[in-house]
């Protein structure tokens, strides 16, 4: 509890940041559809955010090295607040696509600062508790941000101002915190070759999870709008999927501790693919069946990322976890950028429900490749696997997320030695 009290300001700032990001992501999709933006433009909203997110993950460590954590965090939060206000003042598809890239950049930067700070003040014995609390708070805050749309609607200025207030408010807990600033971030080289050598299925799964997640995360609200659902109903179906995925992550992960993780990955992917096919065939309107199918989709699709990370970690050598996890995140980010474009093309060419053709195809490919890999490589004995660890969804994760992950403890040397080594000038890149 002493550790939790010590980092409460960071947790509160992160919660406000996730609240604003969750609200803004859903708001852009629904309001853009209401304003008559083309499906391609709506898809590009998701693509531009992903591009900005990856750019922020790579470049923000250099900014932290120059001006420090508090100033960097303040700049990122202010940029996030300004972009959502600019979205209100300038309702234009091209303008929104450009500002969504800024939103992704600022979110990545702010999240990396919080996570590196948490990593610095966490002790090894409490790291798992703090990481679990961080994951829980972020999931809850993002879902609350989306659900706030049911109260504010989308056609007034209120959700834009509420999002901007949350972004600005995220600065206060960190600025007033008495915790000392950590050492500057260092961005390590992302080694895709190491990931492909260690776990090909994790690399392939991360990419296609990104394709499916980018399509669903960006255009599921547009699909709901095409069904003439209210803003409250759209927020609810998205929240149902997220909450079902949060609930299922631990049971699916614990199951993968007992049996071959690739089989769990294949079964869960196949389940998500079948739900996507059912949505295409049934195309239900507003009613209980739609909510059930969206919940089942989240139940099967959302745990995949954490299981893929766990499987790659099983075969990682000492000191490689953070590098491999960062490579998985990059593969997923590429998929997140491609998915909305593919889904918007399918929706425009066929019908709005064709978005689920993209998700079902992506999940089906994951399942097929996972089963193929089971014939090419023997599973690791259960007693040799590292225990499953829940992680945030990929679009809420940065490279610093995995520095905070308890599994990264083996990637570092003795803490006292690290302090001595970090007193030298950082080598940010």
Coordinates of N, CA, C and O in Angstrom, one line a residue, residues 152-294:
X152 N -23.2 12.4 -23.1 CA -23.0 13.7 -23.7 C -23.5 13.7 -25.1 O -23.8 14.8 -25.7
X153 N -23.7 12.6 -25.8 CA -24.1 12.6 -27.2 C -22.8 13.0 -28.0 O -21.7 13.1 -27.5
X154 N -23.0 13.2 -29.3 CA -21.9 13.6 -30.2 C -22.1 14.9 -30.9 O -21.1 15.4 -31.5
X155 N -23.3 15.4 -31.0 CA -23.6 16.5 -31.9 C -23.4 17.9 -31.2 O -23.8 18.9 -31.8
X156 N -23.0 17.9 -29.9 CA -22.8 19.2 -29.2 C -21.3 19.3 -29.0 O -20.5 18.5 -29.3
X157 N -20.9 20.5 -28.4 CA -19.5 20.7 -28.0 C -19.1 20.0 -26.8 O -17.9 19.9 -26.5
X158 N -20.0 19.5 -26.0 CA -19.7 18.9 -24.7 C -18.7 17.8 -24.7 O -17.7 17.9 -23.9
X159 N -18.8 16.8 -25.5 CA -17.8 15.7 -25.4 C -16.4 16.2 -25.8 O -15.4 15.7 -25.3
X160 N -16.3 17.2 -26.7 CA -15.0 17.7 -27.1 C -14.4 18.4 -25.9 O -13.2 18.3 -25.6
X161 N -15.2 19.3 -25.2 CA -14.7 20.0 -24.1 C -14.3 19.1 -22.9 O -13.3 19.2 -22.2
X162 N -15.2 18.1 -22.7 CA -14.9 17.1 -21.6 C -13.6 16.4 -21.9 O -12.8 16.1 -21.0
X163 N -13.4 16.0 -23.1 CA -12.1 15.3 -23.5 C -10.9 16.2 -23.2 O -9.9 15.8 -22.7
X164 N -11.0 17.5 -23.6 CA -9.9 18.4 -23.4 C -9.7 18.7 -22.0 O -8.5 18.8 -21.5
X165 N -10.7 18.7 -21.2 CA -10.6 18.9 -19.7 C -9.8 17.7 -19.1 O -9.0 17.9 -18.2
X166 N -10.1 16.5 -19.6 CA -9.4 15.3 -19.1 C -8.0 15.4 -19.4 O -7.1 15.0 -18.6
X167 N -7.7 15.7 -20.7 CA -6.3 15.8 -21.1 C -5.5 16.9 -20.2 O -4.4 16.6 -19.7
X168 N -6.1 18.0 -20.0 CA -5.5 19.1 -19.2 C -5.4 18.6 -17.8 O -4.3 18.9 -17.1
X169 N -6.4 18.0 -17.3 CA -6.4 17.6 -15.9 C -5.3 16.5 -15.6 O -4.8 16.4 -14.5
X170 N -5.0 15.7 -16.7 CA -3.9 14.7 -16.5 C -2.6 15.3 -16.2 O -1.7 14.6 -15.6
X171 N -2.4 16.6 -16.4 CA -1.1 17.2 -16.1 C -0.9 17.4 -14.6 O 0.1 17.3 -14.1
X172 N -2.1 17.8 -13.9 CA -2.0 18.3 -12.5 C -1.4 17.2 -11.6 O -0.5 17.6 -10.8
X173 N -1.8 16.0 -11.6 CA -1.3 15.1 -10.6 C 0.3 14.9 -10.7 O 1.0 14.8 -9.7
X174 N 0.7 14.8 -12.0 CA 2.1 14.6 -12.2 C 2.9 15.9 -11.9 O 4.0 15.8 -11.3
X175 N 2.4 17.0 -12.2 CA 3.1 18.3 -12.0 C 3.2 18.6 -10.5 O 4.2 19.1 -10.0
X176 N 2.3 18.1 -9.7 CA 2.3 18.3 -8.2 C 2.9 17.2 -7.5 O 3.0 17.2 -6.2
X177 N 3.3 16.1 -8.1 CA 3.9 15.0 -7.5 C 5.2 15.3 -6.8 O 6.0 16.0 -7.4
X178 N 5.4 14.7 -5.6 CA 6.7 14.9 -5.0 C 7.7 13.8 -5.3 O 8.9 13.9 -4.8
X179 N 7.3 12.8 -6.1 CA 8.2 11.8 -6.5 C 9.3 12.3 -7.4 O 9.1 13.1 -8.3
X180 N 10.6 11.9 -7.1 CA 11.7 12.4 -8.0 C 11.5 11.9 -9.4 O 11.0 10.8 -9.7
X181 N 12.0 12.8 -10.3 CA 12.0 12.4 -11.7 C 12.9 11.2 -12.0 O 14.1 11.2 -11.4
X182 N 12.5 10.3 -12.8 CA 13.5 9.2 -13.1 C 14.5 9.6 -14.1 O 14.5 10.7 -14.6
X183 N 15.4 8.7 -14.4 CA 16.4 8.9 -15.4 C 15.8 9.0 -16.8 O 14.7 8.5 -17.0
X184 N 16.4 9.8 -17.7 CA 15.8 9.8 -19.1 C 15.6 8.5 -19.7 O 16.3 7.5 -19.5
X185 N 14.5 8.4 -20.6 CA 14.3 7.2 -21.3 C 15.4 6.9 -22.3 O 16.0 7.9 -22.8
X186 N 15.6 5.7 -22.6 CA 16.5 5.3 -23.7 C 15.7 4.4 -24.6 O 15.1 3.4 -24.1
X187 N 15.6 4.7 -25.9 CA 14.9 3.8 -26.8 C 15.8 2.8 -27.4 O 16.7 3.2 -28.2
X188 N 15.6 1.6 -27.1 CA 16.5 0.5 -27.7 C 16.1 0.2 -29.1 O 15.1 0.5 -29.6
X189 N 17.0 -0.5 -29.8 CA 16.8 -0.9 -31.1 C 15.7 -2.0 -31.1 O 15.8 -3.0 -30.4
X190 N 14.7 -1.9 -32.0 CA 13.7 -2.9 -32.1 C 14.2 -4.0 -33.1 O 14.5 -3.7 -34.2
X191 N 14.3 -5.2 -32.6 CA 14.9 -6.3 -33.3 C 13.9 -7.3 -33.9 O 13.5 -8.2 -33.2
X192 N 13.3 -7.0 -35.1 CA 12.3 -7.8 -35.7 C 12.9 -9.2 -36.0 O 12.2 -10.2 -35.9
X193 N 14.2 -9.2 -36.3 CA 14.8 -10.5 -36.6 C 14.9 -11.4 -35.4 O 14.6 -12.6 -35.5
X194 N 15.1 -10.8 -34.3 CA 15.1 -11.6 -33.0 C 13.7 -12.2 -32.7 O 13.6 -13.3 -32.3
X195 N 12.7 -11.4 -33.0 CA 11.3 -11.9 -32.8 C 11.0 -13.0 -33.7 O 10.4 -14.0 -33.3
X196 N 11.3 -12.9 -35.0 CA 11.0 -13.9 -36.0 C 11.8 -15.2 -35.7 O 11.3 -16.3 -35.9
X197 N 13.0 -15.1 -35.1 CA 13.8 -16.2 -34.8 C 13.2 -16.9 -33.5 O 13.2 -18.1 -33.4
X198 N 12.8 -16.1 -32.6 CA 12.3 -16.6 -31.3 C 10.9 -17.2 -31.4 O 10.6 -18.3 -30.9
X199 N 10.0 -16.5 -32.0 CA 8.6 -16.9 -32.1 C 7.9 -16.4 -33.3 O 7.3 -15.3 -33.3
X200 N 8.0 -17.1 -34.4 CA 7.3 -16.7 -35.7 C 5.8 -16.5 -35.5 O 5.2 -15.6 -36.0
X201 N 5.2 -17.3 -34.7 CA 3.7 -17.2 -34.5 C 3.4 -15.9 -33.8 O 2.4 -15.3 -34.1
X202 N 4.2 -15.5 -32.8 CA 4.0 -14.2 -32.2 C 4.0 -13.0 -33.1 O 3.2 -12.1 -33.1
X203 N 5.0 -13.1 -34.1 CA 5.1 -12.0 -35.0 C 3.9 -12.0 -36.0 O 3.3 -10.9 -36.2
X204 N 3.5 -13.1 -36.5 CA 2.4 -13.2 -37.4 C 1.1 -12.9 -36.7 O 0.3 -12.1 -37.2
X205 N 0.9 -13.4 -35.5 CA -0.3 -13.1 -34.8 C -0.4 -11.7 -34.4 O -1.5 -11.1 -34.5
X206 N 0.7 -11.0 -34.0 CA 0.7 -9.6 -33.7 C 0.2 -8.8 -34.9 O -0.6 -7.8 -34.7
X207 N 0.7 -9.1 -36.1 CA 0.4 -8.3 -37.3 C -1.1 -8.5 -37.6 O -1.8 -7.4 -37.7
X208 N -1.6 -9.7 -37.6 CA -3.0 -9.9 -38.0 C -4.0 -9.5 -36.9 O -5.1 -9.0 -37.1
X209 N -3.5 -9.5 -35.6 CA -4.3 -9.0 -34.5 C -4.4 -7.5 -34.7 O -5.5 -6.8 -34.4
X210 N -3.4 -6.8 -35.2 CA -3.4 -5.4 -35.5 C -4.4 -5.1 -36.6 O -5.1 -4.1 -36.5
X211 N -4.4 -5.9 -37.6 CA -5.3 -5.7 -38.7 C -6.8 -5.7 -38.2 O -7.6 -4.8 -38.5
X212 N -7.1 -6.8 -37.5 CA -8.4 -7.0 -36.9 C -8.7 -5.9 -35.9 O -9.8 -5.3 -35.9
X213 N -7.8 -5.6 -35.0 CA -8.1 -4.6 -34.0 C -8.2 -3.2 -34.5 O -9.0 -2.4 -34.0
X214 N -7.4 -2.9 -35.6 CA -7.5 -1.6 -36.2 C -8.9 -1.4 -36.9 O -9.5 -0.4 -36.8
X215 N -9.3 -2.5 -37.6 CA -10.6 -2.4 -38.2 C -11.7 -2.3 -37.2 O -12.6 -1.4 -37.4
X216 N -11.7 -3.1 -36.2 CA -12.8 -3.1 -35.2 C -12.8 -1.8 -34.4 O -13.8 -1.2 -34.2
X217 N -11.6 -1.4 -33.9 CA -11.5 -0.3 -33.0 C -11.9 1.0 -33.7 O -12.5 1.9 -33.1
X218 N -11.6 1.1 -35.0 CA -11.9 2.4 -35.7 C -13.3 2.4 -36.3 O -14.0 3.4 -36.2
X219 N -13.7 1.2 -36.8 CA -15.0 1.2 -37.7 C -16.1 0.5 -37.1 O -17.2 0.5 -37.6
X220 N -16.0 -0.2 -35.9 CA -17.2 -0.7 -35.3 C -18.2 0.3 -34.9 O -19.4 0.1 -35.1
X221 N -17.7 1.5 -34.4 CA -18.7 2.6 -34.2 C -19.4 3.0 -35.5 O -20.6 3.4 -35.5
X222 N -18.7 3.0 -36.6 CA -19.3 3.4 -37.9 C -20.3 2.3 -38.3 O -21.4 2.6 -38.8
X223 N -20.0 1.1 -38.1 CA -21.0 0.0 -38.3 C -22.2 0.2 -37.5 O -23.4 0.0 -38.0
X224 N -22.1 0.6 -36.2 CA -23.2 0.8 -35.4 C -24.0 2.0 -35.9 O -25.3 2.0 -35.8
X225 N -23.3 3.0 -36.4 CA -24.1 4.2 -36.9 C -24.9 3.8 -38.2 O -26.0 4.2 -38.4
X226 N -24.3 2.9 -39.0 CA -25.0 2.4 -40.2 C -26.2 1.6 -39.8 O -27.2 1.6 -40.6
X227 N -26.3 1.0 -38.6 CA -27.4 0.3 -38.1 C -28.5 1.3 -37.5 O -29.5 0.8 -36.9
X228 N -28.1 2.6 -37.5 CA -29.0 3.6 -36.9 C -29.1 3.5 -35.4 O -30.1 3.8 -34.8
X229 N -28.0 3.0 -34.8 CA -28.0 2.9 -33.3 C -27.7 4.3 -32.7 O -27.1 5.2 -33.4
X230 N -28.2 4.6 -31.5 CA -28.0 5.8 -30.9 C -26.5 5.9 -30.4 O -25.8 4.8 -30.3
X231 N -26.0 7.1 -30.0 CA -24.7 7.2 -29.5 C -24.5 6.3 -28.3 O -23.5 5.7 -28.1
X232 N -25.5 6.3 -27.4 CA -25.5 5.5 -26.2 C -25.3 4.0 -26.5 O -24.5 3.3 -25.9
X233 N -26.1 3.5 -27.5 CA -26.0 2.1 -27.9 C -24.6 1.8 -28.5 O -24.1 0.7 -28.2
X234 N -24.1 2.7 -29.3 CA -22.8 2.4 -29.9 C -21.7 2.4 -28.8 O -20.9 1.5 -28.8
X235 N -21.8 3.3 -27.9 CA -20.8 3.3 -26.8 C -20.9 2.0 -26.0 O -19.9 1.4 -25.5
X236 N -22.2 1.5 -25.8 CA -22.4 0.3 -25.0 C -21.9 -1.0 -25.7 O -21.2 -1.8 -25.1
X237 N -22.1 -1.1 -27.0 CA -21.6 -2.3 -27.7 C -20.1 -2.4 -27.7 O -19.5 -3.4 -27.6
X238 N -19.4 -1.2 -27.9 CA -18.0 -1.1 -27.8 C -17.5 -1.5 -26.4 O -16.5 -2.2 -26.2
X239 N -18.1 -0.9 -25.4 CA -17.8 -1.2 -24.0 C -18.0 -2.7 -23.7 O -17.2 -3.3 -22.9
X240 N -19.0 -3.3 -24.1 CA -19.3 -4.7 -23.9 C -18.2 -5.6 -24.4 O -17.7 -6.5 -23.7
X241 N -17.7 -5.3 -25.6 CA -16.6 -6.0 -26.2 C -15.3 -5.8 -25.3 O -14.6 -6.8 -25.0
X242 N -15.0 -4.6 -24.9 CA -13.8 -4.3 -24.1 C -13.9 -5.0 -22.8 O -12.9 -5.6 -22.3
X243 N -15.0 -4.9 -22.1 CA -15.1 -5.5 -20.8 C -15.1 -7.0 -20.8 O -14.5 -7.7 -20.0
X244 N -15.7 -7.6 -21.8 CA -15.6 -9.1 -22.0 C -14.2 -9.5 -22.2 O -13.8 -10.6 -21.7
X245 N -13.5 -8.8 -23.0 CA -12.1 -9.1 -23.3 C -11.2 -9.0 -22.0 O -10.3 -9.8 -21.8
X246 N -11.5 -8.0 -21.2 CA -10.8 -7.8 -20.0 C -11.0 -8.9 -19.0 O -10.1 -9.4 -18.3
X247 N -12.2 -9.4 -19.0 CA -12.6 -10.5 -18.1 C -12.0 -11.8 -18.5 O -11.5 -12.6 -17.7
X248 N -11.9 -12.0 -19.8 CA -11.4 -13.3 -20.3 C -9.9 -13.5 -20.4 O -9.4 -14.6 -20.6
X249 N -9.2 -12.3 -20.3 CA -7.8 -12.4 -20.5 C -7.1 -13.3 -19.5 O -6.2 -14.2 -19.9
X250 N -7.4 -13.3 -18.2 CA -6.8 -14.1 -17.2 C -7.2 -15.6 -17.4 O -6.3 -16.4 -17.4
X251 N -8.5 -15.9 -17.5 CA -8.8 -17.4 -17.7 C -8.1 -18.0 -18.9 O -7.5 -19.1 -18.8
X252 N -8.1 -17.3 -20.0 CA -7.5 -17.8 -21.2 C -5.9 -17.9 -21.0 O -5.3 -18.8 -21.5
X253 N -5.4 -16.9 -20.3 CA -4.0 -16.9 -20.1 C -3.6 -18.0 -19.1 O -2.5 -18.7 -19.4
X254 N -4.3 -18.2 -18.1 CA -4.0 -19.3 -17.2 C -4.2 -20.7 -17.9 O -3.4 -21.6 -17.6
X255 N -5.1 -20.8 -18.8 CA -5.2 -22.1 -19.6 C -4.0 -22.3 -20.4 O -3.5 -23.4 -20.5
X256 N -3.4 -21.2 -20.9 CA -2.2 -21.3 -21.8 C -1.0 -21.7 -20.9 O 0.0 -22.0 -21.5
X257 N -1.1 -21.5 -19.6 CA 0.0 -21.9 -18.7 C 0.0 -23.5 -18.6 O 1.1 -24.1 -18.3
X258 N -1.1 -24.1 -18.9 CA -1.3 -25.5 -18.7 C -1.1 -26.3 -20.0 O -0.4 -27.4 -20.0
X259 N -1.7 -25.8 -21.1 CA -1.6 -26.5 -22.4 C -0.8 -25.6 -23.3 O -0.5 -24.4 -23.0
X260 N -0.5 -26.1 -24.5 CA 0.3 -25.4 -25.5 C -0.4 -24.0 -25.8 O -1.5 -24.0 -26.1
X261 N 0.4 -23.0 -25.6 CA -0.2 -21.6 -25.8 C -0.7 -21.5 -27.2 O -1.6 -20.7 -27.5
X262 N 0.0 -22.1 -28.2 CA -0.4 -22.0 -29.6 C -1.8 -22.6 -29.8 O -2.6 -22.1 -30.7
X263 N -2.2 -23.6 -29.1 CA -3.5 -24.2 -29.2 C -4.6 -23.2 -28.6 O -5.7 -23.1 -29.2
X264 N -4.2 -22.6 -27.5 CA -5.1 -21.6 -27.0 C -5.3 -20.4 -27.9 O -6.4 -19.9 -28.2
X265 N -4.1 -20.0 -28.5 CA -4.1 -18.9 -29.5 C -5.0 -19.3 -30.7 O -5.8 -18.5 -31.2
X266 N -4.9 -20.5 -31.2 CA -5.7 -21.0 -32.3 C -7.1 -21.0 -32.0 O -8.0 -20.6 -32.8
X267 N -7.5 -21.6 -30.8 CA -8.9 -21.7 -30.4 C -9.5 -20.4 -30.2 O -10.7 -20.1 -30.7
X268 N -8.8 -19.5 -29.6 CA -9.4 -18.1 -29.3 C -9.6 -17.4 -30.7 O -10.6 -16.7 -30.9
X269 N -8.6 -17.5 -31.5 CA -8.7 -16.8 -32.9 C -9.8 -17.4 -33.7 O -10.5 -16.7 -34.3
X270 N -9.9 -18.7 -33.6 CA -11.0 -19.4 -34.4 C -12.4 -18.9 -33.8 O -13.3 -18.7 -34.6
X271 N -12.5 -18.8 -32.5 CA -13.7 -18.3 -31.9 C -14.0 -16.9 -32.4 O -15.2 -16.6 -32.7
X272 N -13.0 -16.0 -32.4 CA -13.3 -14.6 -32.9 C -13.6 -14.6 -34.4 O -14.5 -13.8 -34.8
X273 N -13.0 -15.5 -35.2 CA -13.4 -15.6 -36.6 C -14.8 -16.1 -36.8 O -15.5 -15.5 -37.6
X274 N -15.2 -17.1 -36.0 CA -16.6 -17.6 -36.1 C -17.6 -16.5 -35.7 O -18.7 -16.4 -36.4
X275 N -17.3 -15.7 -34.7 CA -18.2 -14.6 -34.3 C -18.3 -13.6 -35.4 O -19.4 -13.1 -35.8
X276 N -17.2 -13.3 -36.1 CA -17.2 -12.4 -37.2 C -18.0 -12.9 -38.3 O -18.8 -12.1 -39.0
X277 N -17.9 -14.2 -38.6 CA -18.7 -14.8 -39.7 C -20.2 -14.7 -39.3 O -21.1 -14.4 -40.2
X278 N -20.6 -15.0 -38.1 CA -22.0 -14.9 -37.7 C -22.5 -13.5 -37.8 O -23.6 -13.3 -38.2
X279 N -21.7 -12.5 -37.5 CA -22.1 -11.1 -37.6 C -22.4 -10.8 -39.1 O -23.3 -10.0 -39.4
X280 N -21.5 -11.3 -40.0 CA -21.7 -11.0 -41.4 C -23.0 -11.7 -41.9 O -23.8 -11.1 -42.7
X281 N -23.2 -12.9 -41.5 CA -24.4 -13.7 -42.0 C -25.7 -13.2 -41.4 O -26.7 -13.0 -42.1
X282 N -25.7 -12.8 -40.1 CA -26.9 -12.4 -39.4 C -27.2 -10.9 -39.5 O -28.3 -10.5 -39.6
X283 N -26.1 -10.2 -39.5 CA -26.1 -8.7 -39.5 C -27.3 -8.2 -38.6 O -28.2 -7.5 -39.1
X284 N -27.2 -8.5 -37.3 CA -28.4 -8.1 -36.5 C -28.5 -6.6 -36.3 O -27.5 -5.9 -36.3
X285 N -29.7 -6.2 -36.1 CA -29.9 -4.8 -35.8 C -29.8 -4.6 -34.3 O -29.2 -5.4 -33.5
X286 N -30.3 -3.4 -33.8 CA -30.2 -3.1 -32.4 C -31.1 -4.1 -31.6 O -32.3 -4.2 -31.8
X287 N -30.4 -4.8 -30.7 CA -31.2 -5.8 -29.9 C -30.2 -6.7 -29.2 O -29.0 -6.5 -29.3
X288 N -30.7 -7.6 -28.4 CA -29.9 -8.4 -27.5 C -28.8 -9.2 -28.3 O -27.7 -9.5 -27.8
X289 N -29.2 -9.7 -29.5 CA -28.2 -10.5 -30.2 C -27.0 -9.8 -30.6 O -25.9 -10.3 -30.5
X290 N -27.1 -8.5 -31.0 CA -25.9 -7.7 -31.3 C -25.0 -7.6 -30.1 O -23.8 -7.7 -30.3
X291 N -25.6 -7.3 -28.9 CA -24.7 -7.1 -27.8 C -24.0 -8.4 -27.4 O -22.9 -8.4 -27.0
X292 N -24.7 -9.5 -27.5 CA -24.1 -10.8 -27.2 C -23.0 -11.1 -28.2 O -21.9 -11.6 -27.7
X293 N -23.2 -10.9 -29.5 CA -22.1 -11.2 -30.4 C -20.9 -10.3 -30.2 O -19.8 -10.7 -30.4
X294 N -21.2 -9.0 -29.9 CA -20.0 -8.1 -29.7 C -19.3 -8.5 -28.4 O -18.1 -8.5 -28.4

